[in-house]
Tab-separated table of C-alpha atoms in Angstrom:
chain	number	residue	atom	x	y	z
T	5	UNK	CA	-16.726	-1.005	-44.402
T	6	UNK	CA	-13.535	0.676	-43.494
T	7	UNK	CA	-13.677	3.564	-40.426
T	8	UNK	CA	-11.491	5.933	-38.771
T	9	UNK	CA	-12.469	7.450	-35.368
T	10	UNK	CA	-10.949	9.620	-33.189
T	11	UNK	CA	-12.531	9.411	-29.620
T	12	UNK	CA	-12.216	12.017	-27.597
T	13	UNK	CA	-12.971	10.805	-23.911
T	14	UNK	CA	-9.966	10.303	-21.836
T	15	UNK	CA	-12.108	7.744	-19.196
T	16	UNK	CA	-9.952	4.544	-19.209
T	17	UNK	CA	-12.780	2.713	-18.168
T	18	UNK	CA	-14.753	3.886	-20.661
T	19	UNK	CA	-12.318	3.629	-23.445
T	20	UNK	CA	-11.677	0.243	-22.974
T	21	UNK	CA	-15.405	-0.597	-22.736
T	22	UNK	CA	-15.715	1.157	-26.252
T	23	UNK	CA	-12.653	-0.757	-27.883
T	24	UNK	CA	-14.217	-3.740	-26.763
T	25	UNK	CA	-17.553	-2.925	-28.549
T	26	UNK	CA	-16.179	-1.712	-31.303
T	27	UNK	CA	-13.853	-5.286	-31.636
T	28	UNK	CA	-17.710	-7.559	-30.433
T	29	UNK	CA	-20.499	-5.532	-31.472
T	30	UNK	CA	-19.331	-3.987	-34.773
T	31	UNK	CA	-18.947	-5.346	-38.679
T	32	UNK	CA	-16.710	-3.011	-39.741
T	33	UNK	CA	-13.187	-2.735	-40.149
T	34	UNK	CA	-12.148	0.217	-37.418
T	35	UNK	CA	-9.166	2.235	-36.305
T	36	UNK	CA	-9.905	4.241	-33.597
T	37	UNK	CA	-7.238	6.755	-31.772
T	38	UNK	CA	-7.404	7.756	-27.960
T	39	UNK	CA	-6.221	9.309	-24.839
T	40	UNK	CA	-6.406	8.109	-21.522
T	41	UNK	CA	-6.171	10.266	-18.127
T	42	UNK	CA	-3.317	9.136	-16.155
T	43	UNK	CA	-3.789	5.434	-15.905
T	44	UNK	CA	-2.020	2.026	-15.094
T	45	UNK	CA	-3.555	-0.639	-17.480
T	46	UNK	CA	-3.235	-4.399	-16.608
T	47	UNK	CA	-3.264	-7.336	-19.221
T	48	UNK	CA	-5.994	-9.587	-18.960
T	49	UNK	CA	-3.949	-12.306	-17.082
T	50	UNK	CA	-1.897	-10.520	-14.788
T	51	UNK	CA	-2.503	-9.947	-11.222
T	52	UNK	CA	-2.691	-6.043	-10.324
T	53	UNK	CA	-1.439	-5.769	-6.788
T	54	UNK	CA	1.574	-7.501	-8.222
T	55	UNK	CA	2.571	-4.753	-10.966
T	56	UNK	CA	1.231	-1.532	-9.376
T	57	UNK	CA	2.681	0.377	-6.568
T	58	UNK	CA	-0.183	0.849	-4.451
T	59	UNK	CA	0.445	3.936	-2.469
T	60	UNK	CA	1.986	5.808	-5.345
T	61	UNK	CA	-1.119	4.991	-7.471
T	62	UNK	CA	-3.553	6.357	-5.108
T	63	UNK	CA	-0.921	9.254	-3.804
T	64	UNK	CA	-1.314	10.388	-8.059
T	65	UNK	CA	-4.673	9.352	-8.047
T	66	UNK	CA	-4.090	7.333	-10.904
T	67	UNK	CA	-7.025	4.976	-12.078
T	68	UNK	CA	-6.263	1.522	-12.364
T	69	UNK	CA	-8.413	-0.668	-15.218
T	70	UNK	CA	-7.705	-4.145	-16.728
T	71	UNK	CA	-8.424	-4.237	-20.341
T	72	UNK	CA	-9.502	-7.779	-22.180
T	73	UNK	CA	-6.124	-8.172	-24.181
T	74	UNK	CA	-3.201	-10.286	-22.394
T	75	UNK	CA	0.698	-8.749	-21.786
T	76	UNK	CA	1.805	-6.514	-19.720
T	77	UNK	CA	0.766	-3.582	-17.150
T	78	UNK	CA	1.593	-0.122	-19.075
T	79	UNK	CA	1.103	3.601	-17.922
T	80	UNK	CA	-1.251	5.720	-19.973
T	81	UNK	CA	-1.561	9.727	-19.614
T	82	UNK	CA	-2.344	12.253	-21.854
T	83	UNK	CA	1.394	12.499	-23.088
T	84	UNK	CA	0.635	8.694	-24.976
T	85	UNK	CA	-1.600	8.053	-27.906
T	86	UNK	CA	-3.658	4.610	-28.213
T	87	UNK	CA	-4.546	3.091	-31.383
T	88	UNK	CA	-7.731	0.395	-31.379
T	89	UNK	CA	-8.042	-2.178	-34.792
T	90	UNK	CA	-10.930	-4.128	-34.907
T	91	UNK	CA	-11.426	-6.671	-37.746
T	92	UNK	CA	-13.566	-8.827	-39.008
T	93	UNK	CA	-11.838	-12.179	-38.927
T	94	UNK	CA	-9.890	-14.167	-36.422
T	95	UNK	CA	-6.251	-13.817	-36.375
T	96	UNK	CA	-4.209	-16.434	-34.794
T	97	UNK	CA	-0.924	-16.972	-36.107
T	98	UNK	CA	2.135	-15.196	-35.013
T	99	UNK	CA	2.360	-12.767	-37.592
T	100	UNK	CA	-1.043	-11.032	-36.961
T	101	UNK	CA	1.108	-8.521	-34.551
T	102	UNK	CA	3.495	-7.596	-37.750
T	103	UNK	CA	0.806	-7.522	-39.971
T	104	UNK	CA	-1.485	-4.720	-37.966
T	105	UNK	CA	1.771	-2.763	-37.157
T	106	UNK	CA	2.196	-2.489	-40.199
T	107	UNK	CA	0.029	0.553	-40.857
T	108	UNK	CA	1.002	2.455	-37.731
T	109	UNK	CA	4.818	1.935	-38.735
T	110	UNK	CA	3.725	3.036	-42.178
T	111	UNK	CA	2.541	6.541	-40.945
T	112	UNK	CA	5.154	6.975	-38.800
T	113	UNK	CA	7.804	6.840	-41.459
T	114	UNK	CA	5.526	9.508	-43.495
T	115	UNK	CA	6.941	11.540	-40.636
T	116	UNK	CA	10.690	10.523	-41.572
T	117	UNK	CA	10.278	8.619	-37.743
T	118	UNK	CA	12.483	5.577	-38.408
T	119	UNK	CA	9.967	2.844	-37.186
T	120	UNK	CA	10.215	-1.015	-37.305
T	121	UNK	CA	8.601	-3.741	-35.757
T	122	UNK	CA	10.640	-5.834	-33.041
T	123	UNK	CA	10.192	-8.966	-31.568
T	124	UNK	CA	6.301	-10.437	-30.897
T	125	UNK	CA	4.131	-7.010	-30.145
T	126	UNK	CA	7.103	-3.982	-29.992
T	127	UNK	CA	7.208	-0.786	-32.019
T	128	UNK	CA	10.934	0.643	-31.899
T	129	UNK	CA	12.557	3.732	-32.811
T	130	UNK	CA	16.678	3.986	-32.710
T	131	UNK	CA	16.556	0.722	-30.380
T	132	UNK	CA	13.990	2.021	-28.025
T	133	UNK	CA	10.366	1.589	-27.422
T	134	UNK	CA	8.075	3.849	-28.527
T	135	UNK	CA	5.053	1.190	-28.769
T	136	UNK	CA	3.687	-1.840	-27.305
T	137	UNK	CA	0.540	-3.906	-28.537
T	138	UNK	CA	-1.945	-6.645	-27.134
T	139	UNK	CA	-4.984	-8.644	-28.913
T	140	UNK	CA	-7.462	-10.708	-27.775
T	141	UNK	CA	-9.487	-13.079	-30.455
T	142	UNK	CA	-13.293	-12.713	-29.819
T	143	UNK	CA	-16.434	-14.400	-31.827
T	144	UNK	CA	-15.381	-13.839	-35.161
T	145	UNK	CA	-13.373	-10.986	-34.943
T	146	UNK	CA	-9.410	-9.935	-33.059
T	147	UNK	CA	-9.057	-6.778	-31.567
T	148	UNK	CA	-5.355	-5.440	-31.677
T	149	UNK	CA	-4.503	-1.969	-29.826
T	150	UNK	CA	-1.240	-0.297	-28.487
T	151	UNK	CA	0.269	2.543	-27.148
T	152	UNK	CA	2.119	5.415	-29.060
T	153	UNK	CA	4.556	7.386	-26.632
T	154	UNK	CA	4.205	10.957	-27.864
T	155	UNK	CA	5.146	12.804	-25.144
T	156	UNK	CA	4.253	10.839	-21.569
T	157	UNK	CA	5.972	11.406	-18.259
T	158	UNK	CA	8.132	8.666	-18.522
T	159	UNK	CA	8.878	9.441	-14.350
T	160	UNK	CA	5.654	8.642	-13.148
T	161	UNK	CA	5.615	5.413	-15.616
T	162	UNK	CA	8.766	4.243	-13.276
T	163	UNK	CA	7.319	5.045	-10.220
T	164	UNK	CA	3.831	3.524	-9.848
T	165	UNK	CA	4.711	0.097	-12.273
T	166	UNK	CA	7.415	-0.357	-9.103
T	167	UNK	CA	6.126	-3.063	-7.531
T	168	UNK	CA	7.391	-4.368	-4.121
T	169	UNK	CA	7.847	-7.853	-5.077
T	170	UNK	CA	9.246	-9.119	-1.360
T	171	UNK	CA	5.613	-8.092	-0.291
T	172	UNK	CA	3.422	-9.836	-3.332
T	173	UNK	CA	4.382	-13.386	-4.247
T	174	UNK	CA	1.862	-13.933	-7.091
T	175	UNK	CA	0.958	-15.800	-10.371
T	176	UNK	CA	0.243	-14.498	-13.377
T	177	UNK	CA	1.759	-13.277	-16.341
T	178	UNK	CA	4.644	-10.449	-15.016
T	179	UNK	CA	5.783	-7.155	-17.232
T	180	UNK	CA	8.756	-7.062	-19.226
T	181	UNK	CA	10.931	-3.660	-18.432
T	182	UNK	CA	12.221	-1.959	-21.828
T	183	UNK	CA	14.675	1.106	-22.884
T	184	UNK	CA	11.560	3.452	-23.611
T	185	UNK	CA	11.318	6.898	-25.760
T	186	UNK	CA	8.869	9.572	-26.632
T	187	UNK	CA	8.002	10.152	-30.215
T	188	UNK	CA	9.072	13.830	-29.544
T	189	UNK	CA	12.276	13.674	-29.594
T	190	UNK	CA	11.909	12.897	-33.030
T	191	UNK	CA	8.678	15.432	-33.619
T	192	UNK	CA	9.964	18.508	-31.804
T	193	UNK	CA	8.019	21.107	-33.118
T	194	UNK	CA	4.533	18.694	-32.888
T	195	UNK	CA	2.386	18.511	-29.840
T	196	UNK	CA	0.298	15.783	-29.341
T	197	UNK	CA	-3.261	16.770	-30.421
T	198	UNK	CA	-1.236	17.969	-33.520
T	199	UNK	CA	0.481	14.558	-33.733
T	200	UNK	CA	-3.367	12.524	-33.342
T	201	UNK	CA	-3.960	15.066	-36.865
T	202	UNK	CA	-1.537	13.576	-38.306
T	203	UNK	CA	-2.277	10.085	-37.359
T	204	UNK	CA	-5.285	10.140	-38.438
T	205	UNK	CA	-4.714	11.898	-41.735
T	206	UNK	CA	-1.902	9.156	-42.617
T	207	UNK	CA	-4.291	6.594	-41.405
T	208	UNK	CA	-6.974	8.013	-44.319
T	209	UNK	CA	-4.411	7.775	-46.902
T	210	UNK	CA	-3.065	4.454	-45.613
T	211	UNK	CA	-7.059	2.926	-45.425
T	212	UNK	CA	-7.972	4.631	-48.613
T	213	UNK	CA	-11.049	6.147	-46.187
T	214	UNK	CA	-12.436	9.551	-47.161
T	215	UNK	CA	-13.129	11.099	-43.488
T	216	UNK	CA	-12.953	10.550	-39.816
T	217	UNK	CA	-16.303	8.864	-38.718
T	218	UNK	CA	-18.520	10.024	-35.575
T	219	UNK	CA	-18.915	7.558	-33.244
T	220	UNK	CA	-22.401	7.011	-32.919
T	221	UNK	CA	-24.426	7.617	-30.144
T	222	UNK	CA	-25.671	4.456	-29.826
T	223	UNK	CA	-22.163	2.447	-29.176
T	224	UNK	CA	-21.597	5.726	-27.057
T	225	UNK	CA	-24.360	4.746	-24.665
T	226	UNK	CA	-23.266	0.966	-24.777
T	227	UNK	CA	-20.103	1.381	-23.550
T	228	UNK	CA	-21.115	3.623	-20.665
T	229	UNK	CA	-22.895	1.099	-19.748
T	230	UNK	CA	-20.199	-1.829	-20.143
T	231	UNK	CA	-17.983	0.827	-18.047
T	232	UNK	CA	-20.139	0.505	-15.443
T	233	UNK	CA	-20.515	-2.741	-14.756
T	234	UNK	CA	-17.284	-3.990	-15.954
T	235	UNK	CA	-14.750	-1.311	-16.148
T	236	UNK	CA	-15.378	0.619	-12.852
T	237	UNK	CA	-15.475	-2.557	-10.674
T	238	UNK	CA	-12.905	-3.937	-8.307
T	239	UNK	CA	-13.264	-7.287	-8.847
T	240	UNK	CA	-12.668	-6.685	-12.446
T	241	UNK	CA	-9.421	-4.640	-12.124
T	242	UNK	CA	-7.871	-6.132	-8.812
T	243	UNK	CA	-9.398	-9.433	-8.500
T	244	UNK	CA	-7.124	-12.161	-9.577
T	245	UNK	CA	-8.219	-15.519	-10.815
T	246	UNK	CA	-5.039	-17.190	-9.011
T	247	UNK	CA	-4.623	-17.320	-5.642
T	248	UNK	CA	-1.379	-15.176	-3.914
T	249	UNK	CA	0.368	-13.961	-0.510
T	250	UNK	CA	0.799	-11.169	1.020
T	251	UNK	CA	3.702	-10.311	3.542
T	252	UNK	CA	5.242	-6.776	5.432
T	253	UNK	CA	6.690	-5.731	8.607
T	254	UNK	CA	6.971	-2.578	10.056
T	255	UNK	CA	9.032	-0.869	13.430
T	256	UNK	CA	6.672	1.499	15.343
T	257	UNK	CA	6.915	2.799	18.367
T	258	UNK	CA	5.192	-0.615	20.346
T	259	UNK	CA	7.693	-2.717	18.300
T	260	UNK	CA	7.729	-4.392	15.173
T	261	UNK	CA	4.867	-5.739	13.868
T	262	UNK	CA	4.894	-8.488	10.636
T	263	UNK	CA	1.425	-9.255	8.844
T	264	UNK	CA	1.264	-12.060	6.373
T	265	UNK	CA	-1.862	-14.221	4.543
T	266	UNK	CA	-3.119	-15.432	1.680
T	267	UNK	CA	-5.707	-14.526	-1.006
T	268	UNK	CA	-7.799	-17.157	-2.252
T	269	UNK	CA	-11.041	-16.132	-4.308
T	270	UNK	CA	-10.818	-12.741	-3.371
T	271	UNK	CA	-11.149	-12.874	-0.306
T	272	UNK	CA	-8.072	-12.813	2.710
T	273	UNK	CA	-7.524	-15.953	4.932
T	274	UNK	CA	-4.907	-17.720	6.956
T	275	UNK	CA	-3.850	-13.992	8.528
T	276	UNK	CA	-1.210	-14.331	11.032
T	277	UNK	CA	0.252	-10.996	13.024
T	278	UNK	CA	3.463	-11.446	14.531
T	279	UNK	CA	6.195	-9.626	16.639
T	280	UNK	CA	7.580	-8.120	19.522
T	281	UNK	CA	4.765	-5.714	20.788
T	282	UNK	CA	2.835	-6.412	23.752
T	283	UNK	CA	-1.143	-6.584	23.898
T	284	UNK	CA	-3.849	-7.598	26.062
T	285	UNK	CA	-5.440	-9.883	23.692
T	286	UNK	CA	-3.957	-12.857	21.435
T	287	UNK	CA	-3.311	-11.083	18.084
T	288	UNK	CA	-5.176	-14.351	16.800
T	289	UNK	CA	-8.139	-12.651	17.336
T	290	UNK	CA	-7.357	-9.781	15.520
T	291	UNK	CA	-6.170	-12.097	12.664
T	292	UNK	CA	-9.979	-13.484	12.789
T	293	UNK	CA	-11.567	-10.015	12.260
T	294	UNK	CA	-9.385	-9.551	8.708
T	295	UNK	CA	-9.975	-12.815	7.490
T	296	UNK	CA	-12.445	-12.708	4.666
T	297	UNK	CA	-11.984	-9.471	4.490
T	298	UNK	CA	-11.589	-8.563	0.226
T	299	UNK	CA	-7.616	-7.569	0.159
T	300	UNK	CA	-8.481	-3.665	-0.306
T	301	UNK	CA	-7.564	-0.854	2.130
T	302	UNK	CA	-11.336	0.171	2.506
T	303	UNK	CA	-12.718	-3.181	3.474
T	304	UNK	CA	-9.839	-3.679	5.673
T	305	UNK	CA	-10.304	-0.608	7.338
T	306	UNK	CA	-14.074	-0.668	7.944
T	307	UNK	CA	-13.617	-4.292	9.326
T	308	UNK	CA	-11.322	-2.362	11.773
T	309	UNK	CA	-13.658	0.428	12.234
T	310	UNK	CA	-15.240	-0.822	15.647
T	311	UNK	CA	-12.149	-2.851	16.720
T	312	UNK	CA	-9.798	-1.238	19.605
T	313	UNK	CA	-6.251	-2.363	18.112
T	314	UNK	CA	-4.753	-1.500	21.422
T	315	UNK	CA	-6.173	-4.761	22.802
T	316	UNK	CA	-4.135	-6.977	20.793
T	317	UNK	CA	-1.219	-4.435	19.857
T	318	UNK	CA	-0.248	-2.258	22.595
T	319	UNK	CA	1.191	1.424	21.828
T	320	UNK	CA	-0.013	1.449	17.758
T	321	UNK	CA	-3.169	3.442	16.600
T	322	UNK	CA	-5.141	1.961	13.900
T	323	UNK	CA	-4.276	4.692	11.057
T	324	UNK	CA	-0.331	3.299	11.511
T	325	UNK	CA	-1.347	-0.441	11.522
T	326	UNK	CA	-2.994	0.349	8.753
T	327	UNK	CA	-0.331	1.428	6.556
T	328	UNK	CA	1.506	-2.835	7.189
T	329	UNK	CA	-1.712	-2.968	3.895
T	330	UNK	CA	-0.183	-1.335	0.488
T	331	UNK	CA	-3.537	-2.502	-1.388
């Protein structure tokens, strides 16, 4: 059976939990548009530290959530629509992209928007792009989804998927840059919850489909609880299945400092702190403290919490040593 939904909660982590039930624990052929709150999402593959700007994600306070599809990091807010297809049989040639565009292009041009399909996954308007799309081929069935830039703050997009690659050298699958646009420019008069309307209503006509469905209660519940123990957690979104380094040096008052280690497993090791500050202590020791620390700010600073820095860097309070960790 054929359904439309349009879901209304703008949780990341819960509307990726719900895609993903819809693709696994459903029968039915499903479209489902959606709206996330400001948002970085990472491909499946990718390693997060290496795509995100840290400090400008948590300055925005800006969730970050890795969905189950591969590709690159993207930047979701309430400006950008999503579209979710789930069907019912496994797609792996190199067409299945084209194919599920297909529809979404098709609406689109209802709306005299000049859409065509570009290379392996793009949506592109006048040369720019105004969609990108993943998949990910479960038991049976493929989920497909993208993004539909309606009217996002393409500012904020630049500034927190502005990595500081001299600081992360990592493996993993990295983001392609394009020349992006917002579907407004070519829907002036439109909003967005008037341009999800639309979407769905040339979705109806498209699927043949009578009317929007409800999603039920039920998958509601599910997905809550797939959030929760998937969605919400760090070592879902940051953890990285590859190991990676970390390196940054800083002037302060007492002289520079330079951290560097590595991150295998999740965990930090083989910290080394050098530079031209004095202290009374070997910094080695302080190195000791962070290893096997998990590379986030939080667990780095409550390893810290009973430490006296000043004993193995003179002149620098913990708060600015701190800041040597964009995690």
């Amino acid at each position: 059976m054929k359904k439309i939904f349009i879901n209304h909660s703008v949780d990341p982590a819960f509307n990726l939990a719900l895609e993903e039930l819809l693709a696994s624990g459903s029968a039915d052929e499903a479209v489902m548009l959606w709206r996330n709150a400001p948002s970085v999402i990472v491909g499946r593959n990718q390693n997060t530290l290496a795509e995100i700007d840290p400090v400008a994600v948590r300055e925005r306070n800006i969730q970050v959530v890795r969905r189950i599809t591969g590709g690159g990091a993207v930047y979701h807010d309430l400006g950008n629509v999503n579209y979710t297809i789930a069907v019912d049989d496994r797609q792996l040639d190199s067409g299945s992209f084209a194919r599920n565009a297909r529809m979404i292009i098709d609406v689109l041009r209802k709306f005299d928007v000049p859409a065509e399909f570009s290379g392996r996954n793009d949506i592109l308007v006048d040369g720019r792009k105004i969609s990108g799309s993943a998949k990910s081929v479960l038991a049976g069935r493929t989920l497909f989804h993208g993004t539909l830039l309606f009217d996002t703050d393409l500012s904020v997009l630049s500034q927190v998927l502005n990595p500081d690659e001299e600081k992360i050298r990592a493996k993993g699958i990295k983001s392609v840059r394009a020349r992006v646009a917002n579907l407004k420019e070519f829907l002036p008069e439109w909003d967005t919850d008037r341009f999800i309307e639309e979407m769905a209503a040339g979705l109806l006509q498209t699927m043949e489909v009578d009317a929007v469905s409800e999603i039920p209660a039920w998958l509601s519940e599910k997905a809550e609880q797939l959030a929760n123990s998937k969605y919400r957690s760090w070592e879902w979104n940051y953890g990285s299945v590859t190991a990676y380094s970390y390196q940054n040096k800083k002037r302060f008052a007492c002289g520079g400092v330079e951290i560097g280690f590595n991150v295998r497993d999740n965990r930090i090791c083989d910290m080394a702190i050098k530079g031209d500050f004095f202290g009374m202590e070997p910094s080695t020791g302080l190195a000791e403290k962070i290893n096997g620390s998990i590379p986030r700010l939080e667990d780095i600073a409550a390893k810290l919490a009973v430490v006296d820095i000043s004993d193995y860097i003179s002149g620098i309070s913990k708060a600015e040593f701190l800041t040597l960790f964009k995690l």
